[in-house]
């Protein structure tokens, strides 16, 4: 008889790994997670020397909602007998290699994970989800958890050069070493662009030219100040989800640097290296080009020239490069394997999933069969969605929804910041005799 999984997870990045780790505390469920990669490996293409986590290690797979889980970062330190030395090292930010090693340790030890399984197709037979692998094997599941990550964004102008002269930052570690020529252009002013620029300026031989281009008006820091970090709390996400769609979109656009700036430590290291190269020694030559939008790439024989608009003075500029690294970010996209199911799933105008509060996709199917989508809700759950910050909480929300009961206590105190008017009930003296609020006072500009 065919096994029917209570939940099948597709993709095992940190987010579904967190869900698997949280589900490990519950007995009696048949759960299984699948990934096409041969083993767990967290963004290997960007594992450059010295790169750091942008998040506290306490925001690990489980701790925020399940601090006694054996799958916490602290459990990993203890199991690897490096608890004291880790504390003594007093890292300002945990090395990304260390956090990747923690994630891989969990992935090696959790029982419900299968690697080397590419899911090719998902459908619904009226009672169960059916899904098929490359080798034709089919399985059944009552619920699905999609954790397939984001898709590298390649701008149109770069497409003709992909493979020969240009590659996406997600391939940096394997492509940078075998690049032809000595002129590198990095396009993208976020954390990946900064890490690649720092790596080249630190490791490339003298005579190398490193061009760093950013559309942003300057090389801007990540805003991880305390009140910006309030946007990475469950209570904020709940309030954000309750907003109308246009309001949610406008809010996300305003929050760019809270989720997508460069760590201050990376900016400092870069500036210090630039100082060293300029005043104290020999090495690669750097050209920093913020506020430039790449418009085109002209390929003529051996020559590749980037055409840019300078947003500072309005001029058009050209720059030659032998290798172009596209640190141009990632897109949210529906996975191809979902095509047979697509007509039953609710999609927004942007073609992306419309998600319920509990991260299940709104759909035309039985209420006790659900497709949960992780890292798919930037415009439904906010800027924390693609980050590690709330993964333990999101997994706990999904577990509670799956079980239909409060396995994890997710009740929150009222937020420190009163985001909505309901967070801020008007005091009795502010109410008019009819019980209505008085009109607001006129807005005054700050002098
Ligand atoms: C270089 C880098 C560093 C980052 N650092 C931080 C940080 O410090 N702090 C932070 O908060 N966030 C960080 N992020 C953002 C975010 O935490 C990560 O991108 C995270 O890996 C997202 O996890 P995920 O599970 O959604 O997807 P992914 O890690 O991309 O995993 C998706 C998995 O799905 C599998 N898959 C896809 N399709 C199929 C299929 N059809 N069948 C089977 N398997 C499939 C893939 O093989 C892959 O293993 C970083 C992102 C990058 C790119």
GROMACS .gro file of C-alpha atoms and ligand atoms in nm:
model
  500
    1UNK     CA    1   0.000   0.000   0.000
    2UNK     CA    2   0.130   0.349  -0.085
    3UNK     CA    3   0.234   0.556   0.215
    4UNK     CA    4   0.049   0.886   0.252
    5UNK     CA    5   0.271   1.146   0.414
    6UNK     CA    6   0.099   1.389   0.649
    7UNK     CA    7   0.338   1.650   0.516
    8UNK     CA    8   0.591   1.641   0.233
    9UNK     CA    9   0.848   1.919   0.219
   10UNK     CA   10   1.002   2.011  -0.116
   11UNK     CA   11   1.343   2.174  -0.089
   12UNK     CA   12   1.570   2.158   0.214
   13UNK     CA   13   1.724   2.498   0.263
   14UNK     CA   14   1.734   2.652   0.612
   15UNK     CA   15   1.359   2.724   0.605
   16UNK     CA   16   1.222   2.376   0.545
   17UNK     CA   17   1.507   2.244   0.762
   18UNK     CA   18   1.367   2.458   1.044
   19UNK     CA   19   1.020   2.315   0.981
   20UNK     CA   20   1.160   1.960   0.987
   21UNK     CA   21   1.346   2.037   1.313
   22UNK     CA   22   1.032   2.177   1.476
   23UNK     CA   23   0.825   1.877   1.358
   24UNK     CA   24   1.085   1.645   1.507
   25UNK     CA   25   0.946   1.733   1.852
   26UNK     CA   26   0.609   1.578   1.759
   27UNK     CA   27   0.537   1.206   1.742
   28UNK     CA   28   0.278   1.025   1.533
   29UNK     CA   29   0.314   1.222   1.211
   30UNK     CA   30   0.448   1.087   0.883
   31UNK     CA   31   0.664   1.365   0.745
   32UNK     CA   32   0.929   1.360   0.474
   33UNK     CA   33   1.141   1.633   0.314
   34UNK     CA   34   1.316   1.611  -0.025
   35UNK     CA   35   1.595   1.809  -0.192
   36UNK     CA   36   1.749   1.769  -0.535
   37UNK     CA   37   2.101   1.847  -0.410
   38UNK     CA   38   2.317   1.550  -0.306
   39UNK     CA   39   2.365   1.694   0.045
   40UNK     CA   40   2.286   2.003   0.251
   41UNK     CA   41   2.515   2.292   0.154
   42UNK     CA   42   2.416   2.650   0.239
   43UNK     CA   43   2.486   2.888  -0.051
   44UNK     CA   44   2.825   2.729  -0.133
   45UNK     CA   45   2.878   2.972  -0.423
   46UNK     CA   46   2.907   3.264  -0.180
   47UNK     CA   47   3.114   3.092   0.090
   48UNK     CA   48   3.410   3.329   0.050
   49UNK     CA   49   3.681   3.362   0.318
   50UNK     CA   50   3.572   3.565   0.621
   51UNK     CA   51   3.203   3.607   0.535
   52UNK     CA   52   2.973   3.661   0.832
   53UNK     CA   53   2.615   3.595   0.934
   54UNK     CA   54   2.394   3.905   0.930
   55UNK     CA   55   2.170   3.762   1.203
   56UNK     CA   56   2.208   3.661   1.568
   57UNK     CA   57   2.291   3.292   1.615
   58UNK     CA   58   1.999   3.278   1.860
   59UNK     CA   59   1.772   3.318   1.559
   60UNK     CA   60   1.855   2.960   1.467
   61UNK     CA   61   1.627   2.683   1.335
   62UNK     CA   62   1.429   2.635   1.657
   63UNK     CA   63   1.520   2.844   1.961
   64UNK     CA   64   1.271   3.131   1.934
   65UNK     CA   65   0.975   2.900   1.993
   66UNK     CA   66   1.134   2.578   2.113
   67UNK     CA   67   1.442   2.655   2.324
   68UNK     CA   68   1.473   2.299   2.456
   69UNK     CA   69   1.501   2.146   2.107
   70UNK     CA   70   1.815   1.937   2.047
   71UNK     CA   71   1.855   2.120   1.711
   72UNK     CA   72   1.962   2.461   1.841
   73UNK     CA   73   2.289   2.635   1.757
   74UNK     CA   74   2.395   2.600   2.121
   75UNK     CA   75   2.331   2.221   2.106
   76UNK     CA   76   2.556   2.214   1.798
   77UNK     CA   77   2.832   2.395   1.987
   78UNK     CA   78   2.804   2.154   2.279
   79UNK     CA   79   2.794   1.845   2.054
   80UNK     CA   80   3.108   1.967   1.878
   81UNK     CA   81   3.280   2.049   2.209
   82UNK     CA   82   3.345   2.410   2.119
   83UNK     CA   83   3.103   2.590   2.354
   84UNK     CA   84   3.369   2.768   2.563
   85UNK     CA   85   3.597   2.848   2.274
   86UNK     CA   86   3.306   2.991   2.076
   87UNK     CA   87   3.226   3.221   2.368
   88UNK     CA   88   3.590   3.315   2.416
   89UNK     CA   89   3.620   3.404   2.048
   90UNK     CA   90   3.354   3.670   2.117
   91UNK     CA   91   3.254   3.703   1.751
   92UNK     CA   92   3.080   4.028   1.664
   93UNK     CA   93   2.908   3.823   1.394
   94UNK     CA   94   2.919   3.446   1.360
   95UNK     CA   95   3.125   3.326   1.062
   96UNK     CA   96   2.885   3.210   0.792
   97UNK     CA   97   3.092   2.893   0.757
   98UNK     CA   98   3.014   2.811   1.122
   99UNK     CA   99   2.639   2.862   1.078
  100UNK     CA  100   2.645   2.657   0.756
  101UNK     CA  101   2.822   2.380   0.946
  102UNK     CA  102   2.550   2.397   1.217
  103UNK     CA  103   2.276   2.369   0.952
  104UNK     CA  104   2.456   2.077   0.784
  105UNK     CA  105   2.488   1.899   1.122
  106UNK     CA  106   2.113   1.926   1.176
  107UNK     CA  107   2.048   1.806   0.820
  108UNK     CA  108   2.277   1.504   0.871
  109UNK     CA  109   2.104   1.405   1.192
  110UNK     CA  110   1.734   1.467   1.134
  111UNK     CA  111   1.569   1.142   1.028
  112UNK     CA  112   1.305   1.267   0.783
  113UNK     CA  113   1.524   1.414   0.507
  114UNK     CA  114   1.607   1.271   0.163
  115UNK     CA  115   1.865   1.430  -0.065
  116UNK     CA  116   1.923   1.365  -0.435
  117UNK     CA  117   1.547   1.377  -0.509
  118UNK     CA  118   1.437   1.637  -0.764
  119UNK     CA  119   1.062   1.695  -0.752
  120UNK     CA  120   0.946   1.728  -1.112
  121UNK     CA  121   0.569   1.762  -1.082
  122UNK     CA  122   0.302   1.819  -0.817
  123UNK     CA  123  -0.072   1.766  -0.862
  124UNK     CA  124  -0.388   1.697  -0.657
  125UNK     CA  125  -0.603   1.388  -0.718
  126UNK     CA  126  -0.909   1.517  -0.529
  127UNK     CA  127  -0.799   1.367  -0.196
  128UNK     CA  128  -0.420   1.394  -0.184
  129UNK     CA  129  -0.134   1.583  -0.336
  130UNK     CA  130   0.066   1.364  -0.570
  131UNK     CA  131   0.425   1.440  -0.650
  132UNK     CA  132   0.676   1.277  -0.882
  133UNK     CA  133   1.056   1.261  -0.892
  134UNK     CA  134   1.289   1.249  -1.191
  135UNK     CA  135   1.302   0.868  -1.180
  136UNK     CA  136   0.921   0.849  -1.214
  137UNK     CA  137   0.852   0.748  -0.851
  138UNK     CA  138   0.527   0.902  -0.724
  139UNK     CA  139   0.427   0.975  -0.364
  140UNK     CA  140   0.115   1.102  -0.189
  141UNK     CA  141   0.081   1.366   0.081
  142UNK     CA  142  -0.200   1.538   0.269
  143UNK     CA  143  -0.006   1.864   0.292
  144UNK     CA  144   0.294   2.018   0.119
  145UNK     CA  145   0.559   2.262   0.236
  146UNK     CA  146   0.736   2.440  -0.048
  147UNK     CA  147   1.082   2.558   0.058
  148UNK     CA  148   1.258   2.590  -0.277
  149UNK     CA  149   1.417   2.930  -0.215
  150UNK     CA  150   1.448   3.216  -0.461
  151UNK     CA  151   1.575   3.230  -0.820
  152UNK     CA  152   1.894   3.419  -0.917
  153UNK     CA  153   1.804   3.742  -1.097
  154UNK     CA  154   1.990   3.791  -1.426
  155UNK     CA  155   1.920   4.130  -1.591
  156UNK     CA  156   1.826   4.114  -1.960
  157UNK     CA  157   2.134   4.306  -2.072
  158UNK     CA  158   2.359   4.038  -1.918
  159UNK     CA  159   2.197   3.735  -2.084
  160UNK     CA  160   2.414   3.727  -2.401
  161UNK     CA  161   2.727   3.711  -2.185
  162UNK     CA  162   2.611   3.447  -1.935
  163UNK     CA  163   2.840   3.145  -1.931
  164UNK     CA  164   3.129   3.310  -2.114
  165UNK     CA  165   3.200   3.641  -1.943
  166UNK     CA  166   2.923   3.686  -1.689
  167UNK     CA  167   2.788   3.480  -1.401
  168UNK     CA  168   2.550   3.530  -1.110
  169UNK     CA  169   2.698   3.583  -0.763
  170UNK     CA  170   2.552   3.247  -0.652
  171UNK     CA  171   2.832   3.084  -0.859
  172UNK     CA  172   3.115   3.307  -0.739
  173UNK     CA  173   3.320   3.052  -0.544
  174UNK     CA  174   3.350   2.813  -0.837
  175UNK     CA  175   3.370   3.068  -1.122
  176UNK     CA  176   3.593   3.346  -0.991
  177UNK     CA  177   3.911   3.134  -0.980
  178UNK     CA  178   3.892   3.029  -1.346
  179UNK     CA  179   3.794   3.368  -1.489
  180UNK     CA  180   3.992   3.496  -1.788
  181UNK     CA  181   4.154   3.839  -1.777
  182UNK     CA  182   4.226   4.082  -1.499
  183UNK     CA  183   3.939   4.328  -1.521
  184UNK     CA  184   3.643   4.241  -1.298
  185UNK     CA  185   3.316   4.432  -1.283
  186UNK     CA  186   3.083   4.356  -0.993
  187UNK     CA  187   2.729   4.479  -1.054
  188UNK     CA  188   2.519   4.517  -0.740
  189UNK     CA  189   2.555   4.720  -0.422
  190UNK     CA  190   2.409   4.478  -0.167
  191UNK     CA  191   2.585   4.243   0.074
  192UNK     CA  192   2.690   3.990  -0.195
  193UNK     CA  193   2.842   4.263  -0.414
  194UNK     CA  194   3.031   4.400  -0.114
  195UNK     CA  195   3.163   4.057  -0.014
  196UNK     CA  196   3.288   3.986  -0.368
  197UNK     CA  197   3.452   4.330  -0.395
  198UNK     CA  198   3.626   4.281  -0.058
  199UNK     CA  199   3.741   3.933  -0.156
  200UNK     CA  200   3.890   4.048  -0.488
  201UNK     CA  201   4.057   4.353  -0.332
  202UNK     CA  202   4.209   4.130  -0.063
  203UNK     CA  203   4.310   3.825  -0.265
  204UNK     CA  204   4.364   3.924  -0.631
  205UNK     CA  205   4.720   4.001  -0.749
  206UNK     CA  206   4.851   4.349  -0.823
  207UNK     CA  207   4.742   4.463  -1.167
  208UNK     CA  208   4.384   4.337  -1.120
  209UNK     CA  209   4.115   4.597  -1.179
  210UNK     CA  210   3.804   4.578  -0.960
  211UNK     CA  211   3.508   4.786  -1.070
  212UNK     CA  212   3.217   4.792  -0.825
  213UNK     CA  213   2.891   4.930  -0.967
  214UNK     CA  214   2.577   5.002  -0.768
  215UNK     CA  215   2.245   5.151  -0.871
  216UNK     CA  216   2.200   5.282  -0.515
  217UNK     CA  217   2.314   5.638  -0.457
  218UNK     CA  218   2.596   5.518  -0.230
  219UNK     CA  219   2.728   5.197  -0.071
  220UNK     CA  220   2.465   5.185   0.199
  221UNK     CA  221   2.461   5.000   0.534
  222UNK     CA  222   2.207   4.750   0.656
  223UNK     CA  223   1.978   4.919   0.905
  224UNK     CA  224   1.983   4.680   1.198
  225UNK     CA  225   1.913   4.945   1.459
  226UNK     CA  226   1.674   4.844   1.740
  227UNK     CA  227   1.356   4.993   1.594
  228UNK     CA  228   1.432   4.862   1.244
  229UNK     CA  229   1.468   4.520   1.405
  230UNK     CA  230   1.118   4.555   1.553
  231UNK     CA  231   1.006   4.481   1.194
  232UNK     CA  232   1.154   4.136   1.239
  233UNK     CA  233   0.920   4.029   1.518
  234UNK     CA  234   0.611   3.804   1.503
  235UNK     CA  235   0.384   4.081   1.628
  236UNK     CA  236   0.495   4.314   1.347
  237UNK     CA  237   0.446   4.042   1.084
  238UNK     CA  238   0.092   3.971   1.209
  239UNK     CA  239   0.000   4.339   1.180
  240UNK     CA  240   0.168   4.369   0.841
  241UNK     CA  241  -0.028   4.071   0.708
  242UNK     CA  242  -0.356   4.235   0.810
  243UNK     CA  243  -0.288   4.545   0.593
  244UNK     CA  244  -0.437   4.590   0.247
  245UNK     CA  245  -0.218   4.476  -0.041
  246UNK     CA  246  -0.128   4.825  -0.174
  247UNK     CA  247  -0.031   4.932   0.177
  248UNK     CA  248   0.186   4.622   0.223
  249UNK     CA  249   0.366   4.686  -0.106
  250UNK     CA  250   0.432   5.050  -0.025
  251UNK     CA  251   0.563   4.950   0.318
  252UNK     CA  252   0.806   4.692   0.175
  253UNK     CA  253   0.944   4.947  -0.072
  254UNK     CA  254   1.018   5.187   0.216
  255UNK     CA  255   1.202   4.918   0.414
  256UNK     CA  256   1.472   4.835   0.158
  257UNK     CA  257   1.774   4.892   0.381
  258UNK     CA  258   1.633   4.703   0.679
  259UNK     CA  259   1.663   4.377   0.490
  260UNK     CA  260   1.900   4.449   0.209
  261UNK     CA  261   2.190   4.676   0.304
  262UNK     CA  262   2.556   4.597   0.363
  263UNK     CA  263   2.673   4.492   0.711
  264UNK     CA  264   2.866   4.771   0.882
  265UNK     CA  265   3.157   4.532   0.950
  266UNK     CA  266   3.186   4.456   0.575
  267UNK     CA  267   3.175   4.827   0.489
  268UNK     CA  268   3.448   4.901   0.746
  269UNK     CA  269   3.670   4.618   0.618
  270UNK     CA  270   3.622   4.742   0.263
  271UNK     CA  271   3.705   5.100   0.347
  272UNK     CA  272   4.014   4.996   0.545
  273UNK     CA  273   4.134   4.777   0.259
  274UNK     CA  274   4.081   5.063   0.014
  275UNK     CA  275   4.281   5.292   0.243
  276UNK     CA  276   4.560   5.036   0.261
  277UNK     CA  277   4.570   4.996  -0.117
  278UNK     CA  278   4.564   5.371  -0.177
  279UNK     CA  279   4.820   5.481   0.078
  280UNK     CA  280   5.020   5.192   0.216
  281UNK     CA  281   5.089   4.926  -0.041
  282UNK     CA  282   5.052   4.759  -0.373
  283UNK     CA  283   4.759   4.546  -0.489
  284UNK     CA  284   4.451   4.548  -0.708
  285UNK     CA  285   4.319   4.874  -0.842
  286UNK     CA  286   3.966   4.967  -0.727
  287UNK     CA  287   3.709   5.184  -0.904
  288UNK     CA  288   3.394   5.253  -0.705
  289UNK     CA  289   3.089   5.352  -0.907
  290UNK     CA  290   2.775   5.405  -0.699
  291UNK     CA  291   2.462   5.566  -0.845
  292UNK     CA  292   2.522   5.394  -1.182
  293UNK     CA  293   2.253   5.197  -1.356
  294UNK     CA  294   2.381   4.949  -1.614
  295UNK     CA  295   2.175   4.996  -1.931
  296UNK     CA  296   2.350   4.764  -2.172
  297UNK     CA  297   2.645   4.540  -2.239
  298UNK     CA  298   2.818   4.581  -2.573
  299UNK     CA  299   3.014   4.276  -2.689
  300UNK     CA  300   3.266   4.345  -2.969
  301UNK     CA  301   3.520   4.072  -3.037
  302UNK     CA  302   3.715   4.022  -2.715
  303UNK     CA  303   3.587   4.345  -2.567
  304UNK     CA  304   3.287   4.373  -2.331
  305UNK     CA  305   3.176   4.723  -2.239
  306UNK     CA  306   2.913   4.815  -1.984
  307UNK     CA  307   2.701   5.117  -2.066
  308UNK     CA  308   2.585   5.299  -1.751
  309UNK     CA  309   2.376   5.598  -1.658
  310UNK     CA  310   2.539   5.805  -1.384
  311UNK     CA  311   2.251   5.907  -1.159
  312UNK     CA  312   2.464   6.169  -0.981
  313UNK     CA  313   2.545   6.393  -1.279
  314UNK     CA  314   2.317   6.240  -1.545
  315UNK     CA  315   2.598   6.140  -1.783
  316UNK     CA  316   2.635   5.815  -1.979
  317UNK     CA  317   2.954   5.623  -1.902
  318UNK     CA  318   3.130   5.317  -2.042
  319UNK     CA  319   3.354   5.067  -1.866
  320UNK     CA  320   3.535   4.760  -2.001
  321UNK     CA  321   3.555   4.429  -1.816
  322UNK     CA  322   3.679   4.076  -1.881
  323UNK     CA  323   3.452   3.918  -1.619
  324UNK     CA  324   3.119   4.049  -1.494
  325UNK     CA  325   2.982   3.924  -1.162
  326UNK     CA  326   2.608   3.982  -1.127
  327UNK     CA  327   2.538   4.048  -0.760
  328UNK     CA  328   2.190   4.143  -0.876
  329UNK     CA  329   1.987   3.956  -0.617
  330UNK     CA  330   1.714   3.698  -0.634
  331UNK     CA  331   1.353   3.685  -0.756
  332UNK     CA  332   1.052   3.521  -0.605
  333UNK     CA  333   0.900   3.287  -0.867
  334UNK     CA  334   0.659   2.994  -0.873
  335UNK     CA  335   0.845   2.665  -0.913
  336UNK     CA  336   0.787   2.493  -1.251
  337UNK     CA  337   0.674   2.170  -1.083
  338UNK     CA  338   0.361   2.341  -0.951
  339UNK     CA  339   0.218   2.393  -1.306
  340UNK     CA  340  -0.047   2.112  -1.291
  341UNK     CA  341  -0.181   2.262  -0.967
  342UNK     CA  342  -0.158   2.628  -1.066
  343UNK     CA  343  -0.521   2.678  -1.169
  344UNK     CA  344  -0.635   2.577  -0.817
  345UNK     CA  345  -0.398   2.813  -0.634
  346UNK     CA  346  -0.482   3.178  -0.569
  347UNK     CA  347  -0.225   3.406  -0.730
  348UNK     CA  348  -0.191   3.782  -0.698
  349UNK     CA  349  -0.156   4.027  -0.988
  350UNK     CA  350   0.219   3.973  -0.964
  351UNK     CA  351   0.167   3.601  -1.034
  352UNK     CA  352   0.282   3.504  -0.685
  353UNK     CA  353   0.101   3.301  -0.418
  354UNK     CA  354  -0.161   3.470  -0.204
  355UNK     CA  355  -0.085   3.346   0.145
  356UNK     CA  356  -0.303   3.306   0.451
  357UNK     CA  357  -0.175   3.418   0.788
  358UNK     CA  358  -0.046   3.064   0.857
  359UNK     CA  359   0.166   3.062   0.536
  360UNK     CA  360  -0.073   2.829   0.350
  361UNK     CA  361  -0.160   2.929  -0.007
  362UNK     CA  362  -0.523   3.034  -0.057
  363UNK     CA  363  -0.668   2.768  -0.284
  364UNK     CA  364  -0.968   2.603  -0.440
  365UNK     CA  365  -0.944   2.272  -0.256
  366UNK     CA  366  -1.040   2.100   0.071
  367UNK     CA  367  -0.961   2.307   0.381
  368UNK     CA  368  -0.777   2.015   0.544
  369UNK     CA  369  -0.531   1.987   0.253
  370UNK     CA  370  -0.281   2.272   0.236
  371UNK     CA  371   0.022   2.394   0.048
  372UNK     CA  372   0.245   2.592   0.282
  373UNK     CA  373   0.492   2.822   0.108
  374UNK     CA  374   0.807   2.945   0.285
  375UNK     CA  375   1.013   3.240   0.161
  376UNK     CA  376   0.727   3.323  -0.074
  377UNK     CA  377   0.558   3.604   0.115
  378UNK     CA  378   0.765   3.922   0.094
  379UNK     CA  379   0.447   4.111   0.003
  380UNK     CA  380   0.214   3.917   0.234
  381UNK     CA  381   0.427   3.873   0.547
  382UNK     CA  382   0.694   4.140   0.493
  383UNK     CA  383   1.068   4.181   0.469
  384UNK     CA  384   1.145   3.919   0.734
  385UNK     CA  385   1.020   3.647   0.495
  386UNK     CA  386   1.346   3.590   0.303
  387UNK     CA  387   1.560   3.625   0.619
  388UNK     CA  388   1.660   3.375   0.887
  389UNK     CA  389   1.526   3.600   1.165
  390UNK     CA  390   1.179   3.450   1.203
  391UNK     CA  391   1.223   3.104   1.058
  392UNK     CA  392   1.172   2.924   1.392
  393UNK     CA  393   0.853   3.120   1.454
  394UNK     CA  394   0.718   3.067   1.100
  395UNK     CA  395   0.784   2.692   1.131
  396UNK     CA  396   0.595   2.688   1.462
  397UNK     CA  397   0.299   2.872   1.304
  398UNK     CA  398   0.290   2.607   1.029
  399UNK     CA  399   0.315   2.320   1.280
  400UNK     CA  400   0.021   2.460   1.481
  401UNK     CA  401  -0.183   2.499   1.161
  402UNK     CA  402  -0.098   2.147   1.052
  403UNK     CA  403  -0.196   1.998   1.387
  404UNK     CA  404  -0.500   2.222   1.430
  405UNK     CA  405  -0.399   2.291   1.789
  406UNK     CA  406  -0.163   2.509   1.987
  407UNK     CA  407   0.141   2.281   2.010
  408UNK     CA  408   0.371   2.584   2.032
  409UNK     CA  409   0.267   2.874   2.251
  410UNK     CA  410   0.289   3.165   2.009
  411UNK     CA  411   0.100   3.420   2.212
  412UNK     CA  412   0.282   3.753   2.209
  413UNK     CA  413   0.282   4.050   2.443
  414UNK     CA  414   0.157   4.370   2.279
  415UNK     CA  415   0.439   4.515   2.067
  416UNK     CA  416   0.672   4.775   2.210
  417UNK     CA  417   0.594   4.996   1.913
  418UNK     CA  418   0.224   5.061   1.859
  419UNK     CA  419   0.196   5.002   1.487
  420UNK     CA  420  -0.183   5.011   1.450
  421UNK     CA  421  -0.458   5.221   1.605
  422UNK     CA  422  -0.589   4.903   1.767
  423UNK     CA  423  -0.255   4.869   1.943
  424UNK     CA  424  -0.323   5.214   2.082
  425UNK     CA  425  -0.676   5.242   2.223
  426UNK     CA  426  -0.773   5.605   2.274
  427UNK     CA  427  -0.786   5.704   2.642
  428UNK     CA  428  -1.138   5.783   2.771
  429UNK     CA  429  -1.067   6.157   2.789
  430UNK     CA  430  -0.993   6.159   2.416
  431UNK     CA  431  -1.339   6.030   2.324
  432UNK     CA  432  -1.620   6.272   2.244
  433UNK     CA  433  -1.952   6.258   2.426
  434UNK     CA  434  -2.097   6.040   2.146
  435UNK     CA  435  -1.813   5.793   2.194
  436UNK     CA  436  -1.643   5.902   1.870
  437UNK     CA  437  -1.286   6.017   1.844
  438UNK     CA  438  -1.237   6.393   1.805
  439UNK     CA  439  -1.086   6.498   1.468
  440UNK     CA  440  -0.705   6.486   1.466
  441UNK     CA  441  -0.517   6.813   1.525
  442UNK     CA  442  -0.369   6.977   1.212
  443UNK     CA  443  -0.030   6.836   1.110
  444UNK     CA  444   0.260   7.069   1.184
  445UNK     CA  445   0.586   7.057   0.995
  446UNK     CA  446   0.901   7.044   1.202
  447UNK     CA  447   1.087   7.372   1.176
  448LIG     C1  448   2.491   3.429   0.025
  448LIG     C2  449   2.371   3.451   0.113
  448LIG     C3  450   2.388   3.477   0.247
  448LIG     C4  451   2.277   3.498   0.330
  448LIG     N1  452   2.297   3.529   0.460
  448LIG     C5  453   2.192   3.557   0.538
  448LIG     C6  454   2.210   3.597   0.675
  448LIG     O1  455   2.324   3.609   0.722
  448LIG     N2  456   2.101   3.623   0.750
  448LIG     C7  457   1.973   3.612   0.699
  448LIG     O2  458   1.877   3.635   0.772
  448LIG     N3  459   1.953   3.574   0.571
  448LIG     C8  460   2.059   3.548   0.490
  448LIG     N4  461   2.036   3.511   0.359
  448LIG     C9  462   1.897   3.501   0.310
  448LIG    C10  463   1.831   3.362   0.342
  448LIG     O3  464   1.845   3.332   0.477
  448LIG    C11  465   1.888   3.249   0.263
  448LIG     O4  466   1.880   3.273   0.125
  448LIG    C12  467   1.824   3.110   0.289
  448LIG     O5  468   1.909   3.014   0.234
  448LIG    C13  469   1.684   3.095   0.233
  448LIG     O6  470   1.642   2.963   0.263
  448LIG     P1  471   1.539   2.876   0.179
  448LIG     O7  472   1.520   2.752   0.256
  448LIG     O8  473   1.421   2.957   0.143
  448LIG     O9  474   1.609   2.850   0.037
  448LIG     P2  475   1.744   2.788  -0.014
  448LIG    O10  476   1.852   2.798   0.089
  448LIG    O11  477   1.771   2.852  -0.146
  448LIG    O12  478   1.711   2.633  -0.035
  448LIG    C14  479   1.620   2.589  -0.131
  448LIG    C15  480   1.645   2.441  -0.158
  448LIG    O13  481   1.542   2.391  -0.243
  448LIG    C16  482   1.597   2.292  -0.326
  448LIG     N5  483   1.509   2.273  -0.443
  448LIG    C17  484   1.469   2.368  -0.534
  448LIG     N6  485   1.387   2.311  -0.625
  448LIG    C18  486   1.373   2.182  -0.592
  448LIG    C19  487   1.300   2.072  -0.648
  448LIG     N7  488   1.226   2.086  -0.759
  448LIG     N8  489   1.308   1.950  -0.588
  448LIG    C20  490   1.385   1.935  -0.476
  448LIG     N9  491   1.456   2.035  -0.420
  448LIG    C21  492   1.449   2.156  -0.476
  448LIG    C22  493   1.735   2.348  -0.360
  448LIG    O14  494   1.823   2.244  -0.400
  448LIG    C23  495   1.777   2.412  -0.227
  448LIG    O15  496   1.854   2.325  -0.148
  448LIG    C24  497   2.146   3.490   0.275
  448LIG    C25  498   2.129   3.465   0.139
  448LIG    C26  499   2.240   3.447   0.058
  448LIG    C27  500   2.219   3.423  -0.090
   0.00000   0.00000   0.00000
